[in-house]
Tab-separated table of C-alpha atoms in Angstrom:
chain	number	residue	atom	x	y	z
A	123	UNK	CA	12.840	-87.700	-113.633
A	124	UNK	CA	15.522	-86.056	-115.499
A	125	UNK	CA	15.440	-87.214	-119.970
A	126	UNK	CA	17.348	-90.388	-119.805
A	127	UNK	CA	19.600	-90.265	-123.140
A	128	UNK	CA	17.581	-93.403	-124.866
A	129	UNK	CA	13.849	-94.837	-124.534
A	130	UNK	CA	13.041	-96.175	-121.343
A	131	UNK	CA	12.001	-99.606	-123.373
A	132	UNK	CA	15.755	-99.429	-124.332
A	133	UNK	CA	17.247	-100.007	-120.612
A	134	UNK	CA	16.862	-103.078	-118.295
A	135	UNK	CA	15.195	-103.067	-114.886
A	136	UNK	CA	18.458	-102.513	-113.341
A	137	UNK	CA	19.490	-99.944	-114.970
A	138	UNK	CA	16.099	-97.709	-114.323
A	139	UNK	CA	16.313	-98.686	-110.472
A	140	UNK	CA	20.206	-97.183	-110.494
A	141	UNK	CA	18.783	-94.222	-112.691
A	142	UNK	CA	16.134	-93.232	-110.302
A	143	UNK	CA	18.442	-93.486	-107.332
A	144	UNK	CA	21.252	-91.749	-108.969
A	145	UNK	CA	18.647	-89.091	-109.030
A	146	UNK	CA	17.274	-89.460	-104.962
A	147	UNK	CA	21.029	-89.351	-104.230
A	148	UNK	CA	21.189	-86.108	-105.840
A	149	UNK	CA	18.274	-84.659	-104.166
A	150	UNK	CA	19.448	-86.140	-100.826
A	151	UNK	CA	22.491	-84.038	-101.051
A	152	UNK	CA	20.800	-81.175	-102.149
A	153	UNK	CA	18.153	-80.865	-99.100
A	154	UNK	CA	20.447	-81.457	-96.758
A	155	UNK	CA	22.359	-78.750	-94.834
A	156	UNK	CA	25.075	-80.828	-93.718
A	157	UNK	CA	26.201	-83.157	-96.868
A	158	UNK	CA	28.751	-82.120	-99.555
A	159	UNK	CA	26.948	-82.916	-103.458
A	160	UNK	CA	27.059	-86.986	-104.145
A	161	UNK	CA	27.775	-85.964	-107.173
A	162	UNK	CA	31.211	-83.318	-107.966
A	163	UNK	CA	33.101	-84.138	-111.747
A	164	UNK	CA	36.108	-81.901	-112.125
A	165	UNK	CA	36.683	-80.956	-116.564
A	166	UNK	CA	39.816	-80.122	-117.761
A	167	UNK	CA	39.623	-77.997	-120.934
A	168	UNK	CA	42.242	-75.667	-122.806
A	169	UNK	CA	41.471	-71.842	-122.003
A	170	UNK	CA	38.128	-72.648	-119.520
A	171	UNK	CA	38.752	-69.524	-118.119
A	172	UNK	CA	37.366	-68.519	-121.763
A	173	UNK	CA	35.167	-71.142	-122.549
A	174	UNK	CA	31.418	-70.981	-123.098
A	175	UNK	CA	30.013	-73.537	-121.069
A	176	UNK	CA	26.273	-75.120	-121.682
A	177	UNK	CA	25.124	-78.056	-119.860
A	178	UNK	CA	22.569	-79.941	-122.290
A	179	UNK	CA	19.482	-80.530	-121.052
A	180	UNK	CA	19.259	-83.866	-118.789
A	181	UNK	CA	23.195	-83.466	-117.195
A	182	UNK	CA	24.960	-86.168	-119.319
A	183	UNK	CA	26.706	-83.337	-121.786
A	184	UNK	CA	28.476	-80.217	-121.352
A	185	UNK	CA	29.266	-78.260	-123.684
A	186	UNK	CA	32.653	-76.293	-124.040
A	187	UNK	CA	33.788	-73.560	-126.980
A	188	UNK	CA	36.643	-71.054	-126.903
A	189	UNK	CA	37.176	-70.738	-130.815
A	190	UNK	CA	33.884	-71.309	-132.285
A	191	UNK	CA	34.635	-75.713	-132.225
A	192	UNK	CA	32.694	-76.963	-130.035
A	193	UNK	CA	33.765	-80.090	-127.461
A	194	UNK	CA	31.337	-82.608	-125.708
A	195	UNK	CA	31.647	-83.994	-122.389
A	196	UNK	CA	29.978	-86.969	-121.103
A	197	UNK	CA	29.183	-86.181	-117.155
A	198	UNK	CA	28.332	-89.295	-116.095
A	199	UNK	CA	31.873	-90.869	-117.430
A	200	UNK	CA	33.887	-87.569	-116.457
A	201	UNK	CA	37.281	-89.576	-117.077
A	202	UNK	CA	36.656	-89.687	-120.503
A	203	UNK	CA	38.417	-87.534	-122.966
A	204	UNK	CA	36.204	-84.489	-124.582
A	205	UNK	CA	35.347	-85.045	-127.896
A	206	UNK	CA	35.089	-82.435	-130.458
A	207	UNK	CA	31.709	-82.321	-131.854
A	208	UNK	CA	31.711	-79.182	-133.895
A	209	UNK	CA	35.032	-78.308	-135.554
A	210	UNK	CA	36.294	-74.470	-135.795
A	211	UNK	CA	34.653	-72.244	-138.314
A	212	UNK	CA	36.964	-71.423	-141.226
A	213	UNK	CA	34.654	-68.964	-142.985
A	214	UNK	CA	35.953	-65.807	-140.728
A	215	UNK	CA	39.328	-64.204	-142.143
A	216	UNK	CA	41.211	-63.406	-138.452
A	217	UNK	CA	41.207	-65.723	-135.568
A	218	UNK	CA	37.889	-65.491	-133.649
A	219	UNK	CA	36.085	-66.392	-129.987
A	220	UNK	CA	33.299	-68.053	-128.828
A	221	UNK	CA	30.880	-65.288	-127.241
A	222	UNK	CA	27.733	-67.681	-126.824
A	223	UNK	CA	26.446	-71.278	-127.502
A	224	UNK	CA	22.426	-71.532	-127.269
A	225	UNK	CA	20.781	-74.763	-127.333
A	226	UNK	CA	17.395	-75.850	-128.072
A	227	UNK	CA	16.295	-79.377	-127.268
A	228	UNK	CA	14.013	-81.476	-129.297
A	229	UNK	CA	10.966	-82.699	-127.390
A	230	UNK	CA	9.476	-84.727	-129.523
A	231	UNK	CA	11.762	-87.055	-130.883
A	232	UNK	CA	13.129	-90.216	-128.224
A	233	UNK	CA	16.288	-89.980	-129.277
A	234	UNK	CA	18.601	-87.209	-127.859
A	235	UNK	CA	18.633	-84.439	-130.353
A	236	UNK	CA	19.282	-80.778	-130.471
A	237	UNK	CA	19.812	-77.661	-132.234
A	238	UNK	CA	23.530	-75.583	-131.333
A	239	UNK	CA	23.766	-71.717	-132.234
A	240	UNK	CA	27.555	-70.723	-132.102
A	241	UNK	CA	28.131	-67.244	-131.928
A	242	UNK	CA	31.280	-65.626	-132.752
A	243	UNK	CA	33.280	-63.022	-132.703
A	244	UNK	CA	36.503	-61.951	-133.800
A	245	UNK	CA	39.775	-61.080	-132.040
A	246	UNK	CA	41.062	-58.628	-134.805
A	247	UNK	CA	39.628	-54.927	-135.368
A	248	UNK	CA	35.456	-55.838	-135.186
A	249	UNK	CA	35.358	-53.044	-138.054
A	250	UNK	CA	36.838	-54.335	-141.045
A	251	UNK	CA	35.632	-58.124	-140.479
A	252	UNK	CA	32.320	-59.804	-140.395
A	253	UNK	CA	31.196	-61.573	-137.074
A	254	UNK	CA	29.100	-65.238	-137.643
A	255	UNK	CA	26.601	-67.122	-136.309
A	256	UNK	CA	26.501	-70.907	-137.335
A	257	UNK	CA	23.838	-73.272	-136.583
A	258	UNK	CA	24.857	-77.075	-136.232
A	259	UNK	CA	21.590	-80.376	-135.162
A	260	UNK	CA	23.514	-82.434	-132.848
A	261	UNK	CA	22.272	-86.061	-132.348
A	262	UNK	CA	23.248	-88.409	-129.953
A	263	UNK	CA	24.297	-92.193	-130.809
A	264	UNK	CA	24.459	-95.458	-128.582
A	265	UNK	CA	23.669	-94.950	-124.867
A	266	UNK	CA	25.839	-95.570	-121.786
A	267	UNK	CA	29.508	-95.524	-121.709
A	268	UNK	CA	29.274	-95.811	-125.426
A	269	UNK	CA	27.594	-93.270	-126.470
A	270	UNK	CA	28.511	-90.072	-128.371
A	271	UNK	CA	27.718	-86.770	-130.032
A	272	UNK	CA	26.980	-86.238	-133.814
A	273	UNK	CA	26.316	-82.477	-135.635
A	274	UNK	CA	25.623	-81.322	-138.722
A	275	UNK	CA	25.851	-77.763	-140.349
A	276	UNK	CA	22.739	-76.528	-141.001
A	277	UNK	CA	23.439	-72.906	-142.256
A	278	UNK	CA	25.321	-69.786	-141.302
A	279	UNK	CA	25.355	-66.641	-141.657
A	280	UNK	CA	27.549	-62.887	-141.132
A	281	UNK	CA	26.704	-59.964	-139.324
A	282	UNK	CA	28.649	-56.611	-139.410
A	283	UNK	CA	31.597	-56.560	-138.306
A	284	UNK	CA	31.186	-53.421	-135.750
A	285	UNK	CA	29.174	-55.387	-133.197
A	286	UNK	CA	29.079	-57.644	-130.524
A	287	UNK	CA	26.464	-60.454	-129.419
A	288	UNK	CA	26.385	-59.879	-125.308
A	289	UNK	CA	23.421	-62.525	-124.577
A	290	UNK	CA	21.687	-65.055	-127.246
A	291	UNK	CA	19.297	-67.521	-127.039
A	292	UNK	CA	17.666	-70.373	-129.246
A	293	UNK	CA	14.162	-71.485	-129.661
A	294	UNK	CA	12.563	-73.476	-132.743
A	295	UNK	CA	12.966	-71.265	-135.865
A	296	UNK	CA	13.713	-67.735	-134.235
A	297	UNK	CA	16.900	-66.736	-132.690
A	298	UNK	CA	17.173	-63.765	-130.379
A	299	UNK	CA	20.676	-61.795	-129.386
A	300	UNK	CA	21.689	-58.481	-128.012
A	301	UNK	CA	24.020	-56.861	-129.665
A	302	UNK	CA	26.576	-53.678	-129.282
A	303	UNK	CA	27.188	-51.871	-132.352
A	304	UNK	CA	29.428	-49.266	-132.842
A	305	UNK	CA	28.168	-46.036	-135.022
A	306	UNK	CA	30.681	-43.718	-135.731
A	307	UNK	CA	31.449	-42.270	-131.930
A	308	UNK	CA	28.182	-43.452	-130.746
A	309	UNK	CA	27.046	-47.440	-129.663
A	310	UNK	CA	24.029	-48.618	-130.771
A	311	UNK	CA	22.262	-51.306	-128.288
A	312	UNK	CA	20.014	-53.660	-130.368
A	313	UNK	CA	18.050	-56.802	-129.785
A	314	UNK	CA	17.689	-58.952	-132.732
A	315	UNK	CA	15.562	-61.948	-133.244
A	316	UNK	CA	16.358	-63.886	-136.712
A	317	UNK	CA	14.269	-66.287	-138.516
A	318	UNK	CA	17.351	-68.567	-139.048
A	319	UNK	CA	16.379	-70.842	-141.055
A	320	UNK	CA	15.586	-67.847	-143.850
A	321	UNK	CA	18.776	-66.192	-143.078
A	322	UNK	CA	21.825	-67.002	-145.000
A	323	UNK	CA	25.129	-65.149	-146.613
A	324	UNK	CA	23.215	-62.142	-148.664
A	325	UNK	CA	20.120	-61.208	-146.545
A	326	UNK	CA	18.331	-61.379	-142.975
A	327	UNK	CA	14.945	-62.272	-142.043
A	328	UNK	CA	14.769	-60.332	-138.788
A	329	UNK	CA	12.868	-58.589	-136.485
A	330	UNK	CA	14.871	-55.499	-134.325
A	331	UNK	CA	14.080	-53.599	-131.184
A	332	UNK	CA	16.024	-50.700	-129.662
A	333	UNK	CA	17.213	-50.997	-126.600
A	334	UNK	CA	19.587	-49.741	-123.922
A	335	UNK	CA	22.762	-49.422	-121.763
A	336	UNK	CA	22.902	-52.228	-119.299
A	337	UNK	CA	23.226	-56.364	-118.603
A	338	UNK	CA	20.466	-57.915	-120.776
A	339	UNK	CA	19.274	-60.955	-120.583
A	340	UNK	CA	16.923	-62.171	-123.663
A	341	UNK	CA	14.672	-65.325	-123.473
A	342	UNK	CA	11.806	-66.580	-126.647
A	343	UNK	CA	8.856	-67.576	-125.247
A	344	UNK	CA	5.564	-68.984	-127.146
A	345	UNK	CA	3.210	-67.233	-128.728
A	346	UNK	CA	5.689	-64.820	-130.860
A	347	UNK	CA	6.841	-63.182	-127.754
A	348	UNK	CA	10.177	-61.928	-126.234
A	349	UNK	CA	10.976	-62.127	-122.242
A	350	UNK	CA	14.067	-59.394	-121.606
A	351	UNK	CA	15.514	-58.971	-117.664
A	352	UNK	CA	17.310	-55.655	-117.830
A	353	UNK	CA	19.208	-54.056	-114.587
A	354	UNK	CA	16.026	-55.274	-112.208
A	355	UNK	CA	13.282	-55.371	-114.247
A	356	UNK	CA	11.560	-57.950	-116.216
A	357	UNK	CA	9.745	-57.014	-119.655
A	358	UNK	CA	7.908	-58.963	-122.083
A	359	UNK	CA	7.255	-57.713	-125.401
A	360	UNK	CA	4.838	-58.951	-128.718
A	361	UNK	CA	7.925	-59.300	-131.555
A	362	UNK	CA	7.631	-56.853	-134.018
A	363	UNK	CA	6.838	-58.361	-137.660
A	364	UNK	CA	10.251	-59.459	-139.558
A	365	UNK	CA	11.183	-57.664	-142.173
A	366	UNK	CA	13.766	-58.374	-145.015
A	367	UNK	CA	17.146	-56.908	-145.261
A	368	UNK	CA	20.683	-56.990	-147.308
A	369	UNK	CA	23.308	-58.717	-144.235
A	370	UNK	CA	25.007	-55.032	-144.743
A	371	UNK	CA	22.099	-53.356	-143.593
A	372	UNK	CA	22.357	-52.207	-139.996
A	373	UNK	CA	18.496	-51.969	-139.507
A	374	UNK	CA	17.855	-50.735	-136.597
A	375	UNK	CA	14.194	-51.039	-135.737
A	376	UNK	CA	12.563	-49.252	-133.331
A	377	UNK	CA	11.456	-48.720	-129.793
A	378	UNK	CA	8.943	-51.175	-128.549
A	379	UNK	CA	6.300	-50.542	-125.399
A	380	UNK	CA	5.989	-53.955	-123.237
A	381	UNK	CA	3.139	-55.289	-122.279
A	382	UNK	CA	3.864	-57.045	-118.697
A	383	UNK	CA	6.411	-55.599	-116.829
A	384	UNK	CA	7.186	-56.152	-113.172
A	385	UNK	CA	10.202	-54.230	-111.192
A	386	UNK	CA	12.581	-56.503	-108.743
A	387	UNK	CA	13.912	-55.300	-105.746
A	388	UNK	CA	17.959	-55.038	-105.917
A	389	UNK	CA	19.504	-52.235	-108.717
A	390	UNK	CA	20.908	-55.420	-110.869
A	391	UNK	CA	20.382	-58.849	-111.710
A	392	UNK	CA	23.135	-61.490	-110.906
A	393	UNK	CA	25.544	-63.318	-113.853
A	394	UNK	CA	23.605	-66.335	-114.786
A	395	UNK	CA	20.189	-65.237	-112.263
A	396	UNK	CA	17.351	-66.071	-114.018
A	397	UNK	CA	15.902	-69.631	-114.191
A	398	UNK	CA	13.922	-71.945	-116.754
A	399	UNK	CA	10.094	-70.092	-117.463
A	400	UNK	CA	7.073	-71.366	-116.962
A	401	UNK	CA	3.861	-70.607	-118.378
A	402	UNK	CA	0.668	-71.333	-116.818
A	403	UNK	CA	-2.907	-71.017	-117.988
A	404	UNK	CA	-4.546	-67.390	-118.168
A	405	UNK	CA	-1.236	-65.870	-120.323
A	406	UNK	CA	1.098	-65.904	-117.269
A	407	UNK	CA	4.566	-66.276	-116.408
A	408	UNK	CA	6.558	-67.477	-114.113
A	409	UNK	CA	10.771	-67.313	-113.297
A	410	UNK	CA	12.704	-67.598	-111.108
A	411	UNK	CA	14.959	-64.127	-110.623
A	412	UNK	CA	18.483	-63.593	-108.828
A	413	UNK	CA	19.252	-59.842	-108.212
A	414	UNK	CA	22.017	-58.308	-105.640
A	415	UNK	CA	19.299	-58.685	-103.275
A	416	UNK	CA	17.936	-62.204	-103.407
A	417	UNK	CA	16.393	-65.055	-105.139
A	418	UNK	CA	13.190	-64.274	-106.062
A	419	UNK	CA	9.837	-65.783	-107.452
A	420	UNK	CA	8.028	-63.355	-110.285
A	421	UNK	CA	4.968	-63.641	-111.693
A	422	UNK	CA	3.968	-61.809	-115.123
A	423	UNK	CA	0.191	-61.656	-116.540
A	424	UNK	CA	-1.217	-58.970	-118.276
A	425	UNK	CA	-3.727	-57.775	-115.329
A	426	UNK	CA	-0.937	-58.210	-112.455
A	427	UNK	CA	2.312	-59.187	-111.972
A	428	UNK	CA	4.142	-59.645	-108.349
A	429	UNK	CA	6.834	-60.957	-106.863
A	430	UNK	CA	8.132	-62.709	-103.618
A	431	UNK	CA	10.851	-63.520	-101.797
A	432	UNK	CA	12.524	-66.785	-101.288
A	433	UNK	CA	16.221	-65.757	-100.165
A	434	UNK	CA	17.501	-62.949	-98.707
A	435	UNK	CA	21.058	-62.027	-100.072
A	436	UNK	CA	22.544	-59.354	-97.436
A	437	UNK	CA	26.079	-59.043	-98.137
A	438	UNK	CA	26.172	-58.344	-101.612
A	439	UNK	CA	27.429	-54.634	-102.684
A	440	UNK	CA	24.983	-52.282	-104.905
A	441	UNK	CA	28.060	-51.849	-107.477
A	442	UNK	CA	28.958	-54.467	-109.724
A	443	UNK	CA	32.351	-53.536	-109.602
A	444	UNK	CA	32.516	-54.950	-105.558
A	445	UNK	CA	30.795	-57.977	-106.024
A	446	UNK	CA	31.634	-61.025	-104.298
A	447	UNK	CA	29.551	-63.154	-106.292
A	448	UNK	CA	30.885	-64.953	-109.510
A	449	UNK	CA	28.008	-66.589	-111.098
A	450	UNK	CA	24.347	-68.010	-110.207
A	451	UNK	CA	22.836	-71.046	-111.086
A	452	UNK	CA	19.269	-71.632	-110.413
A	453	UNK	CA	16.411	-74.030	-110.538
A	454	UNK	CA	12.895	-74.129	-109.444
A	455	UNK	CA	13.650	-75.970	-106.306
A	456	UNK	CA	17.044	-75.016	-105.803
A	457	UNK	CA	19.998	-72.543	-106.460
A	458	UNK	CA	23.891	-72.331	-106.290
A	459	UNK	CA	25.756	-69.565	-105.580
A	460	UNK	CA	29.581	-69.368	-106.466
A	461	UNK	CA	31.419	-66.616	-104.825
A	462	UNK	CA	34.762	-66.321	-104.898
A	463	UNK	CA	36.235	-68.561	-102.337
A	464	UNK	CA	33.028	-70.440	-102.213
A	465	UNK	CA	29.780	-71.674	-103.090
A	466	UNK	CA	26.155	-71.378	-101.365
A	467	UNK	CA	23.655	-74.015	-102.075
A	468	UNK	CA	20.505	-72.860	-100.888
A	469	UNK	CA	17.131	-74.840	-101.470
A	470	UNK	CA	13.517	-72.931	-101.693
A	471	UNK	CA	10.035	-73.899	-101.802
A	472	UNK	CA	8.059	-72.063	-104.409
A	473	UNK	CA	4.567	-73.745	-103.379
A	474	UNK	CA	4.575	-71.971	-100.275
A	475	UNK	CA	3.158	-68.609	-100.001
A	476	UNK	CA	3.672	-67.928	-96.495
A	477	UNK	CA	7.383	-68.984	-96.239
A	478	UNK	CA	10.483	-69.919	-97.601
A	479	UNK	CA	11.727	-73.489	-96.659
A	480	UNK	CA	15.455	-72.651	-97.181
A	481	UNK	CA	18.597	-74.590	-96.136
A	482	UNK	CA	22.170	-73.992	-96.734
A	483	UNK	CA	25.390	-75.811	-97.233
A	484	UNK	CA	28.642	-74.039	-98.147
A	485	UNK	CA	31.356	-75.989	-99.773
A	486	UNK	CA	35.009	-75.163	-100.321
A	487	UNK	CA	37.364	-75.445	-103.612
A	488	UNK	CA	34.353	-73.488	-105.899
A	489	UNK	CA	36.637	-74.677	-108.968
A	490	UNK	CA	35.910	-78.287	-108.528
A	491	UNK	CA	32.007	-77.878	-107.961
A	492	UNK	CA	31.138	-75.219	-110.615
A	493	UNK	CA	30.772	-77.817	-113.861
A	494	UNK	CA	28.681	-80.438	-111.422
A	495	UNK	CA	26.506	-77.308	-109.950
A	496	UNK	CA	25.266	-76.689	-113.123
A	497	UNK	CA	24.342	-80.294	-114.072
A	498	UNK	CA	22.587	-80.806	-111.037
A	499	UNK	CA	20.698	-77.848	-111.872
A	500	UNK	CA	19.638	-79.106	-115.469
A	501	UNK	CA	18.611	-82.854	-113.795
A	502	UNK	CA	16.191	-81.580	-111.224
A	503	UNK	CA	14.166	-78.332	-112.273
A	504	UNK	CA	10.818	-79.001	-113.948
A	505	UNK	CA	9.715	-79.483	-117.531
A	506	UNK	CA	9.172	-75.841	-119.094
A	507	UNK	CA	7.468	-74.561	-122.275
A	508	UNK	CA	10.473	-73.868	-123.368
């Protein structure tokens, strides 16, 4: 079952028994090809259209940021009024935008706690003003109807001002983004993974890889390594050792050689298609992998990597720019598709090696199902590594 937001020795009987069949309600409506979700919350929120959105792991919070503040959500009282957990950064000289919020869950501590990268960056000329990254522990008080969200700051720190974070993701002490700069009448395409908690206002502990045109999608995974789904492909690299370096310095690293690879079929991967990873004994890998193609299982070890199909996706274009899909969420047991003027839940089984158990449902008014697609995706995949 899905983290509960206190310990279980906190909550009576009944309130387990209504916990575990909130959750067999879910999966009811899930399996079945017929049934709209049991569970649909609609958010309003200033500028969601430009909002950030991360759904904390569990389902109770969502997280929303257009200006760098961050607002909480509790899910499972969706009438309630946001509140703001995370105020807006005044360090940053012009008025600035949210371009990611990463979030790393504690594991070992009962009571709901988490780390929050904000990533911004700023609506005036990126030149002349520093972009920042500021990294806030978030801890959750009372339980129920009455409980809420705490942060505090942790640190921060500035990047040049000539780049752009386009993915970012958070994981114990090192923090990974990809980055556009801009080099004179060139752009440079980096991937950066910081030692945060050694970075601060004068200098970077970091560790930089060259990389290339194209949707990038970074992930940390254990053992000092780096997961990166580029176009089709999946890649995982050994980080390079950090080095040291003034905040000014646009160190650039170098190219890196991964060293398990595997191609998917499709010429890109989806907005949002790439699912929790697991690792299993032996050094492997497992993900689950959305390209214009299908959804896919892959499997990454250092003596072979494969990958197989669990649903077909025949109607979407090779270009991007006529695609009918919007976003992707998926799980390890199930995925949601939004297009356009709808949404696709389709359910998989990834035991299976012969076949795909797959059923549909397609549900109307995508707007009012997108928030409560992605909480039911956080309550039911598995526990990963990461």
């Amino acid at each position: 079952m899905a983290p509960l937001g206190a310990p279980l020795d906190t909550y009576s009987p009944l309130e387990l028994e209504q916990a575990v069949l909130r959750r067999y309600s879910v999966e009811q409506g899930w399996s079945s090809p017929d049934q709209r979700p049991v569970s649909m919350a609609t958010i309003q929120h200033a500028n969601a259209e430009r909002a950030q959105l991360h759904i904390v792991e569990g389902g109770k919070w969502l997280l929303a940021s257009v200006d760098g503040s961050v607002t909480a959500y509790d899910l499972d009282h969706p009438n309630h009024r946001g509140q703001i957990i995370i105020p807006q950064y005044t360090g940053m000289a012009a008025s600035n935008l949210t371009a990611h919020i990463s979030v790393d869950v504690f594991r070992n501590i009962s009571t709901l706690t988490f780390n929050v990268a904000v990533s911004l960056h700023c609506r005036a000329n990126r030149d002349a003003t520093p972009t920042w990254t500021t990294f806030w522990r978030v801890t959750q008080h009372g339980d129920g109807i009455d409980a809420e969200l705490r942060a505090i700051h942790l640190t921060s720190f500035s990047t040049p001002g000539n780049s752009r974070c386009t993915n970012a993701y958070l994981r114990d002490k090192l923090y990974v983004r990809r980055v556009e700069y801009d080099v004179e009448d060139d752009r440079v395409y980096l991937i950066e993974i910081y030692a945060w908690e050694e970075s601060d206002l004068h200098q970077h502990e970091k560790s930089v890889i060259t990389d290339k045109i194209g949707r990038v999608m970074v992930r940390l995974i254990p053992n000092g390594r780096l997961l990166v789904l580029r176009r089709a492909e999946i890649n995982i690299y050994e980080i390079p050792p950090f080095a040291t370096v003034p905040v000014s310095d646009q160190y650039q690293g170098s190219q890196v050689a991964p060293f398990m690879s595997v191609l998917l079929p499709g010429n890109r991967l989806l907005e949002g298609g790439v699912s929790s990873i697991l690792m299993q004994p032996s050094d492997t890998y497992s993900l689950i992998a959305c390209t214009n193609t299908g959804i896919y299982l892959a499997t990454l070890s250092a003596t072979t990597s494969h990958v197989r199909l669990l649903h077909a996706i025949t109607d979407e274009h090779r270009d991007a720019s006529f695609s009918r899909l919007d976003t992707t969420h998926l799980g390890w047991r199930r995925a949601y598709l939004i297009y356009y003027d709808y949404a696709l839940a389709v359910s998989y089984d990834t035991e299976e090696r012969d076949r795909a158990d797959v059923s549909e449902s397609c549900y109307q008014d995508v707007e009012q199902v997108c928030s409560a697609s992605s909480g039911l995706q956080e309550h039911l995949k598995p526990q990963p590594v990461m």
